[in-house]
Coordinates of C-alpha atoms and ligand atoms in Angstrom, one line a residue:
M1465 CA -17.2 -0.7 19.2
S1466 CA -15.3 2.0 17.5
R1467 CA -16.6 5.7 17.0
Y1468 CA -17.2 7.6 14.1
K1469 CA -17.3 11.4 13.5
A1470 CA -17.4 13.2 10.1
P1471 CA -14.7 15.1 9.8
L1472 CA -16.2 18.1 8.5
A1473 CA -13.7 20.6 9.1
D1474 CA -10.8 19.1 7.2
M1475 CA -14.0 18.0 4.4
R1476 CA -14.3 21.3 4.1
F1477 CA -10.9 22.6 4.1
A1478 CA -9.9 20.3 1.0
L1479 CA -13.5 20.8 -0.7
F1480 CA -13.8 24.4 -0.6
D1481 CA -10.3 26.2 0.4
V1482 CA -7.7 23.7 -1.6
L1483 CA -9.8 22.8 -4.5
G1484 CA -11.9 25.8 -4.6
A1485 CA -14.4 23.9 -5.2
E1486 CA -17.9 26.5 -4.9
A1487 CA -16.2 28.6 -7.4
A1488 CA -15.8 25.8 -9.8
F1489 CA -18.9 24.4 -9.2
E1490 CA -20.3 28.3 -10.2
R1491 CA -18.0 28.3 -13.7
M1492 CA -19.4 24.9 -14.5
G1493 CA -22.9 26.3 -14.5
F1494 CA -24.0 24.6 -11.1
A1495 CA -26.3 26.9 -10.1
D1496 CA -27.7 25.4 -6.6
A1497 CA -24.1 24.0 -6.0
T1498 CA -24.1 27.3 -3.4
R1499 CA -21.6 26.8 -0.1
D1500 CA -24.9 27.7 1.7
V1501 CA -26.6 24.4 0.2
L1502 CA -22.8 22.2 0.4
D1503 CA -22.3 23.4 4.0
A1504 CA -26.2 22.0 4.6
V1505 CA -25.4 18.5 2.7
L1506 CA -22.6 18.1 4.6
E1507 CA -24.3 18.3 8.0
E1508 CA -27.3 16.3 7.4
G1509 CA -24.8 13.7 5.8
A1510 CA -22.9 14.0 9.3
R1511 CA -25.6 13.3 10.7
F1512 CA -27.3 10.6 9.5
N1513 CA -23.7 8.8 9.0
E1514 CA -23.1 9.3 12.4
T1515 CA -26.4 8.1 14.1
V1516 CA -27.5 5.7 11.8
L1517 CA -25.4 4.0 9.5
A1518 CA -22.2 3.7 12.3
P1519 CA -24.2 2.1 15.0
L1520 CA -24.7 -1.1 12.2
N1521 CA -21.6 -1.3 11.4
A1522 CA -20.7 -4.0 14.3
V1523 CA -24.1 -5.4 14.0
G1524 CA -23.4 -5.9 10.1
D1525 CA -20.4 -7.7 11.0
R1526 CA -21.4 -9.9 13.6
E1527 CA -24.8 -10.9 11.8
G1528 CA -23.7 -11.0 8.2
C1529 CA -26.6 -11.6 4.9
S1530 CA -28.5 -15.0 5.2
L1531 CA -29.9 -16.4 2.3
D1532 CA -33.3 -18.8 2.4
V1533 CA -31.9 -21.4 -0.4
A1534 CA -35.5 -22.6 -1.3
T1535 CA -36.3 -19.2 -2.1
G1536 CA -33.0 -17.8 -3.4
E1537 CA -33.9 -15.0 -0.9
V1538 CA -31.3 -12.7 1.3
T1539 CA -31.7 -11.3 4.5
T1540 CA -29.4 -8.3 5.1
P1541 CA -28.3 -7.8 9.3
T1542 CA -30.6 -6.3 11.5
G1543 CA -31.1 -2.6 10.8
F1544 CA -29.6 -2.3 7.6
R1545 CA -33.7 -2.2 5.2
Q1546 CA -34.7 0.6 7.6
A1547 CA -31.5 2.6 7.3
Y1548 CA -31.6 2.3 3.8
A1549 CA -35.3 3.8 3.8
Q1550 CA -34.0 6.8 5.9
Y1551 CA -31.3 7.0 2.7
V1552 CA -34.0 7.0 0.0
E1553 CA -36.1 9.3 2.2
G1554 CA -33.4 11.4 2.5
G1555 CA -32.9 12.2 -0.9
W1556 CA -29.4 10.8 -0.8
S1557 CA -29.6 8.3 -3.7
G1558 CA -30.3 11.4 -6.4
L1559 CA -28.1 13.9 -4.7
T1560 CA -25.8 14.1 -7.9
A1561 CA -28.1 12.5 -10.4
P1562 CA -29.4 14.2 -13.3
G1563 CA -32.7 16.2 -12.7
E1564 CA -34.0 15.3 -15.6
F1565 CA -34.4 11.6 -14.1
G1566 CA -35.7 13.0 -10.4
G1567 CA -32.0 14.0 -9.1
Q1568 CA -31.2 16.9 -7.7
G1569 CA -28.1 17.8 -9.9
L1570 CA -25.6 19.0 -8.1
P1571 CA -21.9 18.1 -9.1
H1572 CA -20.3 14.5 -8.6
A1573 CA -17.3 16.4 -6.2
A1574 CA -20.1 17.1 -4.2
G1575 CA -21.6 13.9 -2.8
V1576 CA -18.0 12.8 -2.6
P1577 CA -17.5 13.8 0.9
L1578 CA -20.9 12.1 1.8
K1579 CA -19.7 8.9 0.0
E1580 CA -16.5 9.1 2.0
M1581 CA -18.8 9.7 5.1
I1582 CA -20.6 6.5 4.5
D1583 CA -17.8 4.0 4.2
A1584 CA -16.2 5.5 7.1
A1585 CA -19.6 5.0 8.9
N1586 CA -20.7 1.4 7.8
L1587 CA -18.4 -0.1 4.4
A1588 CA -20.9 -3.2 4.2
W1589 CA -24.1 -1.0 4.1
G1590 CA -22.6 1.4 2.1
N1591 CA -22.0 -1.4 -1.2
F1592 CA -25.6 -2.0 -1.6
P1593 CA -26.2 2.0 -2.9
L1594 CA -22.9 2.2 -4.3
L1595 CA -23.0 0.7 -7.9
S1596 CA -26.5 2.1 -8.5
H1597 CA -24.2 5.4 -9.2
G1598 CA -22.2 3.4 -11.6
A1599 CA -25.2 1.8 -13.2
T1600 CA -26.6 5.0 -13.4
E1601 CA -23.6 6.7 -14.6
A1602 CA -23.6 3.8 -17.2
L1603 CA -27.2 4.2 -18.8
L1604 CA -26.7 7.5 -18.7
H1605 CA -23.9 7.4 -21.2
H1606 CA -25.0 4.5 -23.2
G1607 CA -28.4 3.4 -22.9
E1608 CA -31.1 4.0 -25.0
P1609 CA -33.7 6.8 -24.4
W1610 CA -36.2 4.4 -24.0
Q1611 CA -34.0 2.1 -21.4
Q1612 CA -33.4 5.5 -19.7
E1613 CA -36.8 6.3 -19.5
R1614 CA -38.1 3.1 -18.0
F1615 CA -34.6 2.1 -15.8
L1616 CA -32.9 5.4 -14.2
K1617 CA -35.9 7.1 -12.3
P1618 CA -36.1 3.5 -9.7
L1619 CA -32.5 4.2 -9.6
V1620 CA -31.9 7.5 -9.5
D1621 CA -35.2 7.6 -6.5
G1622 CA -33.3 4.8 -4.5
R1623 CA -36.6 2.3 -5.3
W1624 CA -34.3 -0.2 -6.8
T1625 CA -30.3 -0.7 -6.6
G1626 CA -28.0 -2.1 -9.4
T1627 CA -25.5 -4.4 -9.7
M1628 CA -22.1 -4.6 -12.3
C1629 CA -22.0 -8.4 -13.1
L1630 CA -18.6 -9.1 -14.4
T1631 CA -16.9 -12.0 -12.3
E1632 CA -17.1 -15.6 -13.2
P1633 CA -15.7 -18.7 -11.3
H1634 CA -12.9 -18.8 -14.3
C1635 CA -12.6 -15.4 -15.3
G1636 CA -11.9 -12.1 -13.3
T1637 CA -9.0 -9.7 -14.1
D1638 CA -9.1 -11.8 -17.3
L1639 CA -12.5 -10.9 -18.8
G1640 CA -12.0 -12.4 -22.5
L1641 CA -12.6 -15.5 -20.8
L1642 CA -16.4 -15.0 -20.1
R1643 CA -18.7 -17.6 -21.3
T1644 CA -22.4 -15.8 -20.0
R1645 CA -24.3 -16.1 -23.3
A1646 CA -27.0 -13.3 -24.4
E1647 CA -29.3 -15.5 -27.3
P1648 CA -31.9 -13.3 -29.2
L1649 CA -35.4 -13.9 -28.6
G1650 CA -36.4 -12.1 -32.1
D1651 CA -37.4 -8.6 -30.7
D1652 CA -35.2 -6.3 -28.8
R1653 CA -35.2 -8.9 -25.8
Y1654 CA -32.1 -11.0 -24.6
A1655 CA -32.1 -14.8 -23.0
V1656 CA -29.1 -14.7 -20.3
S1657 CA -28.0 -17.4 -19.1
G1658 CA -24.4 -18.1 -16.9
T1659 CA -23.3 -17.6 -13.3
K1660 CA -21.4 -14.9 -12.1
I1661 CA -20.0 -15.0 -8.8
F1662 CA -19.2 -12.5 -6.1
I1663 CA -21.5 -10.2 -6.9
T1664 CA -22.0 -7.3 -4.2
A1665 CA -25.7 -6.7 -3.8
G1666 CA -26.9 -9.2 -5.9
E1667 CA -29.8 -10.3 -3.7
H1668 CA -31.1 -8.4 -0.6
D1669 CA -34.2 -7.1 0.9
F1670 CA -33.8 -3.6 0.4
T1671 CA -35.7 -2.8 -2.5
D1672 CA -38.4 -4.7 -4.9
N1673 CA -36.1 -4.7 -7.9
I1674 CA -32.5 -5.1 -8.3
L1675 CA -30.7 -4.1 -12.1
H1676 CA -28.2 -6.1 -12.7
L1677 CA -25.8 -4.9 -15.6
V1678 CA -24.4 -7.9 -17.0
L1679 CA -21.5 -9.1 -19.5
A1680 CA -22.2 -11.6 -21.6
R1681 CA -21.5 -13.1 -25.4
L1682 CA -24.1 -13.0 -28.3
P1683 CA -23.8 -16.2 -30.5
D1684 CA -21.6 -14.4 -33.2
A1685 CA -19.5 -12.7 -30.8
P1686 CA -15.6 -12.9 -31.5
A1687 CA -13.5 -14.8 -29.0
G1688 CA -11.9 -12.5 -26.4
S1689 CA -12.4 -9.5 -24.8
K1690 CA -13.7 -7.7 -28.3
G1691 CA -16.7 -10.4 -27.9
I1692 CA -18.0 -8.9 -25.0
S1693 CA -21.8 -7.1 -24.8
L1694 CA -23.8 -5.5 -21.9
F1695 CA -26.8 -6.1 -20.9
I1696 CA -30.0 -5.1 -18.3
V1697 CA -31.2 -7.8 -16.6
P1698 CA -34.1 -7.2 -13.7
K1699 CA -34.3 -9.2 -11.2
V1700 CA -38.2 -9.1 -11.8
R1701 CA -39.2 -7.7 -15.2
V1702 CA -40.6 -4.3 -15.8
N1703 CA -43.8 -3.5 -17.9
G1704 CA -43.6 -0.8 -20.6
D1705 CA -45.8 1.3 -17.9
G1706 CA -42.8 1.0 -15.5
S1707 CA -45.1 -1.3 -13.2
L1708 CA -43.4 -5.1 -11.9
G1709 CA -44.3 -7.8 -13.6
E1710 CA -43.1 -11.3 -13.1
R1711 CA -39.9 -12.4 -11.4
N1712 CA -37.1 -13.0 -14.1
A1713 CA -34.9 -16.0 -14.6
V1714 CA -32.1 -15.0 -11.8
R1715 CA -31.3 -16.5 -8.7
C1716 CA -29.1 -16.2 -5.7
G1717 CA -27.4 -19.4 -5.5
S1718 CA -25.3 -18.7 -2.4
L1719 CA -23.7 -16.6 -0.3
E1720 CA -19.7 -15.8 0.2
H1721 CA -18.3 -16.3 3.5
K1722 CA -15.9 -13.4 3.6
M1723 CA -13.0 -12.0 5.7
G1724 CA -14.7 -8.8 6.1
I1725 CA -17.7 -6.7 4.8
H1726 CA -19.7 -9.1 6.5
G1727 CA -23.0 -6.9 5.7
S1728 CA -22.7 -6.7 2.2
A1729 CA -24.0 -9.2 0.4
T1730 CA -21.6 -11.2 -1.9
C1731 CA -23.8 -13.6 -4.2
V1732 CA -23.5 -16.2 -6.7
L1733 CA -26.0 -15.4 -9.3
N1734 CA -27.2 -18.5 -11.8
F1735 CA -29.3 -16.1 -15.2
D1736 CA -31.0 -18.7 -16.7
G1737 CA -32.5 -17.0 -19.6
A1738 CA -33.5 -14.5 -17.9
E1739 CA -34.9 -11.8 -20.2
G1740 CA -32.3 -9.3 -21.0
F1741 CA -31.6 -5.7 -22.8
L1742 CA -28.6 -5.0 -24.9
V1743 CA -27.0 -1.7 -23.6
G1744 CA -24.5 0.1 -26.5
Q1745 CA -23.4 -1.6 -29.4
P1746 CA -22.9 -5.3 -29.5
H1747 CA -19.4 -6.6 -28.7
K1748 CA -19.0 -3.1 -27.0
G1749 CA -19.6 -4.1 -23.8
L1750 CA -16.7 -3.4 -22.3
M1751 CA -16.5 -0.1 -23.1
A1752 CA -19.6 0.7 -21.7
M1753 CA -19.1 -1.2 -18.5
F1754 CA -15.9 1.0 -18.0
T1755 CA -17.8 3.8 -17.8
M1756 CA -19.2 1.9 -14.5
M1757 CA -16.0 0.5 -13.3
N1758 CA -14.0 3.7 -13.5
T1759 CA -16.7 5.4 -11.3
A1760 CA -16.7 2.1 -8.8
R1761 CA -12.8 2.9 -9.1
L1762 CA -13.0 6.3 -7.7
A1763 CA -15.2 5.2 -5.1
V1764 CA -13.0 2.2 -4.1
G1765 CA -10.5 4.6 -3.3
L1766 CA -12.7 6.5 -1.1
Q1767 CA -13.8 3.5 1.2
G1768 CA -10.0 3.1 1.8
L1769 CA -9.8 6.8 2.8
G1770 CA -13.0 6.4 5.0
L1771 CA -11.7 3.4 6.5
S1772 CA -8.4 4.9 7.5
D1773 CA -9.8 8.2 8.8
R1774 CA -12.6 5.7 11.2
A1775 CA -9.5 4.3 12.5
Y1776 CA -7.3 7.2 13.0
Q1777 CA -10.2 8.6 15.0
N1778 CA -10.2 5.8 17.3
A1779 CA -6.5 5.3 17.3
L1780 CA -6.1 9.1 18.3
L1781 CA -8.8 8.7 20.9
Y1782 CA -7.2 6.4 22.1
S1783 CA -3.7 7.3 22.5
R1784 CA -4.8 10.1 24.9
E1785 CA -6.4 7.7 27.1
R1786 CA -4.2 5.0 27.2
L1787 CA -1.5 5.3 30.0
Q1788 CA 1.3 3.3 29.9
M1789 CA 4.9 3.7 31.2
R1790 CA 6.6 7.4 31.3
S1791 CA 8.3 9.5 28.6
L1792 CA 11.6 9.1 28.0
S1793 CA 12.4 12.6 28.6
G1794 CA 10.7 12.5 31.7
P1795 CA 6.7 12.4 33.4
K1796 CA 4.7 14.6 30.8
F1797 CA 1.9 13.9 32.7
P1798 CA 3.2 13.6 36.8
D1799 CA -0.5 13.7 37.9
K1800 CA -1.0 10.9 36.7
P1801 CA 0.0 7.0 37.5
A1802 CA 1.7 7.2 33.9
D1803 CA 2.0 9.0 30.7
P1804 CA -1.0 8.3 28.1
I1805 CA 1.0 6.3 25.2
I1806 CA 0.5 9.5 22.7
V1807 CA 4.0 11.1 24.1
H1808 CA 5.6 7.8 22.9
P1809 CA 7.6 8.8 19.6
D1810 CA 6.5 4.9 18.1
V1811 CA 3.1 5.9 18.9
R1812 CA 2.9 9.1 17.5
R1813 CA 4.9 7.6 14.3
M1814 CA 1.5 5.9 14.0
L1815 CA -0.8 8.0 14.6
L1816 CA 1.1 10.8 12.2
T1817 CA 1.5 8.3 9.1
C1818 CA -2.3 8.0 9.4
K1819 CA -3.1 11.7 10.0
A1820 CA -0.9 12.6 6.6
L1821 CA -2.3 9.7 4.5
V1822 CA -5.8 10.7 5.6
E1823 CA -5.6 14.2 4.8
G1824 CA -3.5 14.1 1.9
G1825 CA -5.1 11.9 0.5
R1826 CA -8.7 13.1 1.0
A1827 CA -7.2 16.4 -0.9
M1828 CA -6.0 13.8 -3.6
G1829 CA -9.6 11.8 -3.8
Y1830 CA -11.4 15.1 -4.2
H1831 CA -9.4 16.6 -6.4
A1832 CA -9.5 13.6 -8.7
A1833 CA -13.7 13.8 -8.0
L1834 CA -13.8 17.5 -9.4
Q1835 CA -12.2 16.3 -13.0
V1836 CA -15.2 14.0 -13.4
D1837 CA -17.3 17.3 -13.5
L1838 CA -14.6 19.5 -15.8
A1839 CA -14.6 16.7 -18.1
H1840 CA -17.8 17.0 -18.7
H1841 CA -18.9 21.0 -18.0
A1842 CA -15.8 22.6 -18.2
G1843 CA -16.7 25.9 -20.4
D1844 CA -13.9 25.5 -23.2
A1845 CA -12.7 21.7 -25.4
A1846 CA -9.3 22.3 -23.7
E1847 CA -10.1 22.3 -19.8
R1848 CA -12.3 19.6 -20.9
A1849 CA -9.8 17.3 -22.4
Q1850 CA -7.2 18.3 -19.5
A1851 CA -9.4 17.1 -16.8
D1852 CA -10.0 13.7 -18.8
A1853 CA -6.6 13.2 -19.4
L1854 CA -5.8 13.8 -15.6
L1855 CA -8.6 11.8 -14.8
G1856 CA -7.9 8.7 -16.3
F1857 CA -4.2 9.4 -14.9
M1858 CA -5.4 9.7 -11.4
T1859 CA -8.0 6.9 -11.3
P1860 CA -5.8 4.3 -10.6
I1861 CA -3.6 5.9 -8.5
V1862 CA -6.9 7.1 -6.1
K1863 CA -8.4 3.1 -6.0
A1864 CA -5.2 1.6 -5.1
C1865 CA -3.2 4.1 -3.5
L1866 CA -6.2 5.2 -0.9
T1867 CA -7.2 1.5 -0.5
E1868 CA -3.2 0.4 0.2
W1869 CA -3.1 3.1 2.9
G1870 CA -6.0 2.0 3.7
V1871 CA -4.6 -1.0 5.2
E1872 CA -2.2 0.0 6.1
C1873 CA -3.8 3.0 8.4
T1874 CA -6.0 0.4 9.8
Y1875 CA -3.3 -1.6 10.8
H1876 CA -1.4 0.9 12.4
A1877 CA -4.4 2.2 14.3
L1878 CA -5.1 -1.5 15.5
Q1879 CA -1.6 -1.4 16.7
C1880 CA -1.9 1.4 18.6
F1881 CA -4.9 -0.1 20.4
G1882 CA -1.9 -3.4 21.1
G1883 CA -3.6 -6.3 22.0
H1884 CA -6.8 -4.2 22.9
G1885 CA -6.8 -4.0 18.8
Y1886 CA -7.0 -7.5 17.9
I1887 CA -9.5 -8.3 20.0
A1888 CA -13.0 -7.7 18.9
E1889 CA -14.6 -5.1 21.6
H1890 CA -13.4 -2.1 20.0
G1891 CA -14.0 -3.0 16.7
M1892 CA -10.6 -2.2 15.3
E1893 CA -10.0 -5.8 14.0
Q1894 CA -13.0 -5.1 11.8
L1895 CA -11.8 -2.0 10.3
A1896 CA -8.8 -4.0 9.3
R1897 CA -10.5 -6.8 7.4
D1898 CA -13.1 -4.4 6.4
A1899 CA -10.3 -2.9 4.8
R1900 CA -8.7 -5.6 3.0
I1901 CA -11.3 -5.9 0.5
T1902 CA -10.5 -3.0 -1.2
T1903 CA -7.6 -3.8 -2.6
L1904 CA -9.1 -6.4 -4.4
Y1905 CA -12.5 -5.7 -6.3
E1906 CA -12.7 -3.4 -8.8
G1907 CA -9.2 -4.8 -10.1
T1908 CA -6.4 -5.7 -7.8
T1909 CA -3.4 -3.0 -7.5
G1910 CA -1.7 -5.0 -9.4
I1911 CA -4.2 -4.3 -12.4
Q1912 CA -4.7 -0.7 -11.5
A1913 CA -0.9 -0.4 -11.6
L1914 CA -0.4 -2.0 -14.9
D1915 CA -3.5 0.4 -15.9
L1916 CA -1.2 3.8 -14.7
L1917 CA 2.0 2.2 -16.3
G1918 CA 1.0 0.4 -19.6
R1919 CA -1.9 2.2 -20.7
K1920 CA -1.9 5.9 -19.4
V1921 CA 1.7 6.6 -19.2
L1922 CA 3.5 4.8 -22.2
Q1923 CA 0.5 3.9 -25.0
Q1924 CA -1.3 7.3 -24.2
Q1925 CA 2.0 9.5 -24.3
G1926 CA 1.9 10.4 -20.9
A1927 CA -0.6 13.1 -21.1
G1928 CA -2.1 12.8 -17.9
L1929 CA 1.2 13.0 -16.2
K1930 CA 2.0 15.8 -17.8
V1931 CA -0.7 17.8 -16.3
M1932 CA 0.4 16.5 -13.0
L1933 CA 3.9 17.9 -13.4
D1934 CA 2.5 20.9 -14.9
M1935 CA 0.3 21.5 -11.9
I1936 CA 3.6 20.8 -9.3
E1937 CA 5.8 23.1 -11.1
A1938 CA 2.8 25.9 -11.1
F1939 CA 2.7 25.8 -7.8
C1940 CA 6.6 25.7 -7.4
E1941 CA 6.5 28.8 -9.2
T1942 CA 3.6 30.9 -7.3
P1943 CA 5.0 33.9 -6.4
D1944 CA 5.1 35.3 -2.5
L1945 CA 4.3 31.7 -1.6
P1946 CA 4.0 31.8 2.8
A1947 CA 7.1 30.7 4.2
P1948 CA 6.4 27.7 5.7
A1949 CA 5.1 26.4 2.0
Q1950 CA 8.6 27.7 0.5
A1951 CA 9.9 25.2 2.5
F1952 CA 9.0 22.5 0.4
V1953 CA 9.8 23.3 -3.2
A1954 CA 12.8 22.5 -3.3
P1955 CA 12.1 19.0 -2.4
L1956 CA 9.0 19.0 -4.5
R1957 CA 10.8 20.0 -7.4
A1958 CA 13.5 17.3 -7.3
K1959 CA 10.7 14.5 -6.9
R1960 CA 9.6 16.1 -9.7
A1961 CA 12.2 15.8 -11.9
E1962 CA 13.2 12.5 -10.4
W1963 CA 9.8 11.2 -11.5
Q1964 CA 10.2 12.3 -15.1
Q1965 CA 13.8 11.0 -15.4
L1966 CA 12.0 7.5 -14.1
T1967 CA 9.2 7.3 -16.4
L1968 CA 11.9 7.8 -19.2
R1969 CA 14.3 5.0 -18.4
I1970 CA 11.3 3.0 -17.9
G1971 CA 9.8 3.5 -21.3
Q1972 CA 13.5 2.9 -22.8
R1973 CA 14.1 -0.2 -21.1
A1974 CA 10.5 -1.3 -22.1
A1975 CA 10.9 -0.9 -25.3
A1976 CA 13.7 -3.5 -25.2
D1977 CA 11.8 -6.1 -22.8
A1978 CA 8.1 -5.3 -22.6
E1979 CA 8.6 -7.3 -19.0
E1980 CA 10.1 -4.0 -17.9
I1981 CA 6.5 -2.6 -17.8
G1982 CA 4.7 -5.6 -15.3
A1983 CA 8.5 -5.4 -13.4
A1984 CA 8.0 -1.7 -12.9
A1985 CA 3.9 -1.6 -12.4
H1986 CA 3.5 -1.6 -8.6
D1987 CA 6.5 0.5 -7.5
Y1988 CA 5.5 3.1 -10.2
L1989 CA 2.0 3.3 -8.9
M1990 CA 3.3 3.6 -5.1
Y1991 CA 6.4 5.9 -6.3
S1992 CA 3.3 8.3 -8.3
G1993 CA 0.9 8.1 -5.4
Y1994 CA 4.1 9.3 -2.6
V1995 CA 4.4 12.4 -5.0
C1996 CA 0.9 13.2 -5.6
L1997 CA 0.7 13.5 -2.0
A1998 CA 3.8 16.0 -1.4
Y1999 CA 2.4 18.1 -3.9
W2000 CA -1.5 18.2 -2.4
W2001 CA 0.2 18.4 1.1
A2002 CA 2.6 21.7 -0.3
R2003 CA -0.6 23.2 -1.3
S2004 CA -2.4 22.2 1.9
V2005 CA 0.4 24.0 3.6
A2006 CA 0.3 27.4 1.7
V2007 CA -3.4 27.4 1.5
A2008 CA -3.7 26.9 5.5
E2009 CA -1.2 29.7 5.8
A2010 CA -3.0 31.7 3.7
S2011 CA -6.4 31.8 5.4
D2012 CA -8.1 32.8 8.2
R2013 CA -8.3 29.4 10.0
P2014 CA -6.7 29.4 13.6
A2015 CA -3.3 29.0 14.9
T2016 CA -3.5 25.8 15.8
F2017 CA -5.3 24.4 12.3
K2018 CA -2.1 25.9 10.6
A2019 CA 0.7 24.6 12.3
A2020 CA -1.0 21.2 12.5
K2021 CA -1.1 21.2 8.7
R2022 CA 2.4 22.5 8.8
E2023 CA 3.5 20.2 11.2
T2024 CA 2.1 16.9 9.5
A2025 CA 3.8 18.2 6.3
R2026 CA 7.0 18.2 7.4
F2027 CA 6.5 15.1 9.0
Y2028 CA 5.5 13.9 5.5
F2029 CA 8.2 15.1 3.0
R2030 CA 10.7 14.0 6.0
R2031 CA 9.7 10.0 7.1
I2032 CA 6.8 9.3 4.1
L2033 CA 7.9 10.7 0.8
P2034 CA 11.5 9.0 1.0
R2035 CA 9.6 5.5 0.7
T2036 CA 9.9 6.7 -3.3
L2037 CA 13.7 6.4 -2.8
A2038 CA 13.0 2.5 -2.5
H2039 CA 10.5 2.3 -5.2
A2040 CA 12.3 3.8 -8.0
A2041 CA 15.5 1.6 -6.6
A2042 CA 13.2 -1.7 -7.4
I2043 CA 12.2 0.0 -10.4
D2044 CA 15.4 0.6 -11.6
A2045 CA 16.5 -3.3 -10.6
G2046 CA 14.8 -4.3 -13.6
A2047 CA 12.9 -7.0 -14.6
D2048 CA 15.3 -9.5 -14.6
T2049 CA 15.2 -9.7 -11.2
L2050 CA 12.1 -10.9 -11.0
M2051 CA 11.8 -13.2 -14.5
S2052 CA 15.1 -15.0 -13.7
L2053 CA 14.3 -17.2 -11.7
E2054 CA 12.2 -20.2 -13.6
A2055 CA 8.5 -20.7 -12.6
E2056 CA 9.7 -24.7 -11.8
A2057 CA 12.5 -23.6 -9.3
F2058 CA 10.7 -21.8 -6.7
D2059 CA 10.2 -24.2 -4.3
Ligands
LIG530 C1 -16.1 -9.4 -1.8 C2 -16.1 -9.3 -3.1 C3 -17.1 -8.5 -3.9 C4 -17.1 -8.2 -5.0 N1 -17.7 -7.4 -6.2 C5 -17.4 -7.9 -7.7 C6 -19.0 -7.2 -8.1 O1 -20.2 -6.5 -7.3 N2 -19.1 -7.5 -9.3 C7 -18.2 -8.3 -10.1 O2 -18.3 -8.6 -11.3 N3 -16.7 -8.9 -9.7 C8 -16.4 -8.5 -8.1 N4 -15.7 -9.4 -7.3 C9 -14.8 -9.8 -7.9 C10 -13.6 -8.8 -8.0 O3 -13.8 -7.6 -8.8 C11 -12.2 -9.7 -8.5 O4 -12.1 -11.0 -7.7 C12 -11.1 -9.1 -8.8 O5 -11.0 -8.1 -10.0 C13 -10.0 -10.2 -8.8 O6 -10.3 -11.0 -10.1 P1 -10.0 -12.6 -9.4 O7 -10.7 -12.7 -8.0 O8 -10.2 -13.6 -10.5 O9 -8.5 -12.7 -9.3 P2 -7.9 -13.5 -10.4 O10 -8.0 -12.4 -11.6 O11 -7.2 -14.7 -10.7 O12 -5.7 -12.8 -10.0 C14 -5.2 -13.3 -8.9 C15 -4.2 -12.3 -8.8 O13 -3.1 -12.2 -10.3 C16 -2.7 -11.2 -10.1 N5 -3.3 -11.1 -11.9 C17 -3.8 -11.1 -12.6 N6 -3.5 -11.3 -14.1 C18 -2.4 -10.3 -14.3 C19 -1.7 -9.5 -15.1 N7 -1.7 -9.7 -15.8 N8 -0.7 -9.2 -14.4 C20 -0.5 -9.1 -13.2 N9 -0.9 -9.7 -12.1 C21 -2.1 -10.2 -12.4 C22 -4.2 -10.3 -9.7 O14 -3.4 -8.9 -9.2 C23 -4.0 -11.0 -8.4 O15 -2.8 -10.7 -7.5 C24 -15.8 -9.4 -5.8 C25 -14.6 -9.6 -5.4 C26 -15.0 -10.3 -3.8 C27 -14.0 -10.8 -2.7

């Protein structure tokens, strides 16, 4: 079984030192988000995740969920339900929800390290409470007061969980194709009918009720994505006084058998005239659902980060213990029969790749989360607008890069174990299997790339990109940077200029041929992620050097940054070359000629 220890030192470094979150929270008026409170949350969160959730990770993988076809009820793996009860009892479900609905009112970014811990400790379990947060956001922003009153408190205090019901058998990425229908019943109720597939936590035994947020079409809906509305469909009907009524006409028809996250229930849900309520305006459901999807996209990015970190921790422990061969430059541990594999350059290549992507990714992911708070609570309108633009720009990068790196890191970590990584005993193959879904759900990497380049950069005239470029420039201009950080200024400046030129070139080519956007999107997304990470590494070194952290901590940041700049950042060259190869290299072969 793989082990997990919450990386509290680096979490604190990213949140408090690099991002200065404590001061930012204070400026935004979060009076309770003091360092003492947040430290206590981190400590307690680490204890819960290390001792309760992490040991259940292998159990969930082995047992999976099971469906009673006669009743449509789902049983979760041994211990999952009890762990959820502890989670609710500990007040974790409402950590960042508003106080008026029973939450603890902490900033969004303060909950992010806990989220990372849950993902690392037990990704499959974490998927059950995950969508409650998105449902809470959607109702807070688009729900009517009576809907908030009736549905939000039980979501926030964890008595119920939420789901996000978009996907249908013939419609995944292209939601304009969806067929689920909602017929008005003459009052404020609708009868929702249709089949949704792949619904995470669509049925389970954690809570008495589940709140499904369902996309469906009204009878007069225009065709395509402009005719989609959002509905709340509770599994069990809710009376006016909040008590539970009769079972609603929604039922789990089957569970998917999957490559990974076996402990997470992925359900086919059949809605058969189920009672539902419209959320927001008719035909504007996609906009309301986007509130939920954006929160969920950042959250899935953190799943990639959490898995990478757990995989790295285990690979590091193993590489220090496993004795094989001697170092090329002579024995490093002559008293032992062989050297530990961490002496070998190739093993170090894999470990350092993981370390660089995890720690840099942590600063990048937490920073994006901070923009959620700033976009709502910053003191002046200009700062709020800037945070909003940056958040929109960074969301596809965080989602796609952290999950692609999650796949990469879990594979590197598995490789460090040799054949022992491939067998089940050490839990490394589970991490690699679990990581794979993160690049697919909540919009595939390809779709994140189109969102970044097509919408966020080209359609919105690069407002968020400009904020990021300005941040890089401001860093490079910082007077009196510590010497180790100064070494990164020239390469960072060069990448900044190259990024701008590359964006301009794509824009020019796209004006003549729209296929250029799709052809460049994936490479542009990865390119952007690597440049952003270079910035976070340079900044991390500057912050570490100026802090009173131990010399070993500073050296680790410095050397990992040097590794990143010299050995990972050059991946941007290949991405830029692929982009400049143009759409023709992808589109010239006729579809019929592929075989
Ligand atoms: C375990 C699991 C849990 C899930 N949980 C949920 C959930 O809770 N709620 C929910 O609603 N859905 C859920 N999903 C569905 C998931 O979000 C979709 O599978 C995903 O969005 C992709 O849709 P699809 O599978 O239909 O693929 P398709 O849309 O058919 O795409 C197939 C391929 O084509 C590519 N592609 C499609 N269109 C374009 C384009 N325009 N340009 C470039 N490439 C394109 C895609 O990137 C992909 O590589 C889940 C899926 C799984 C497997």
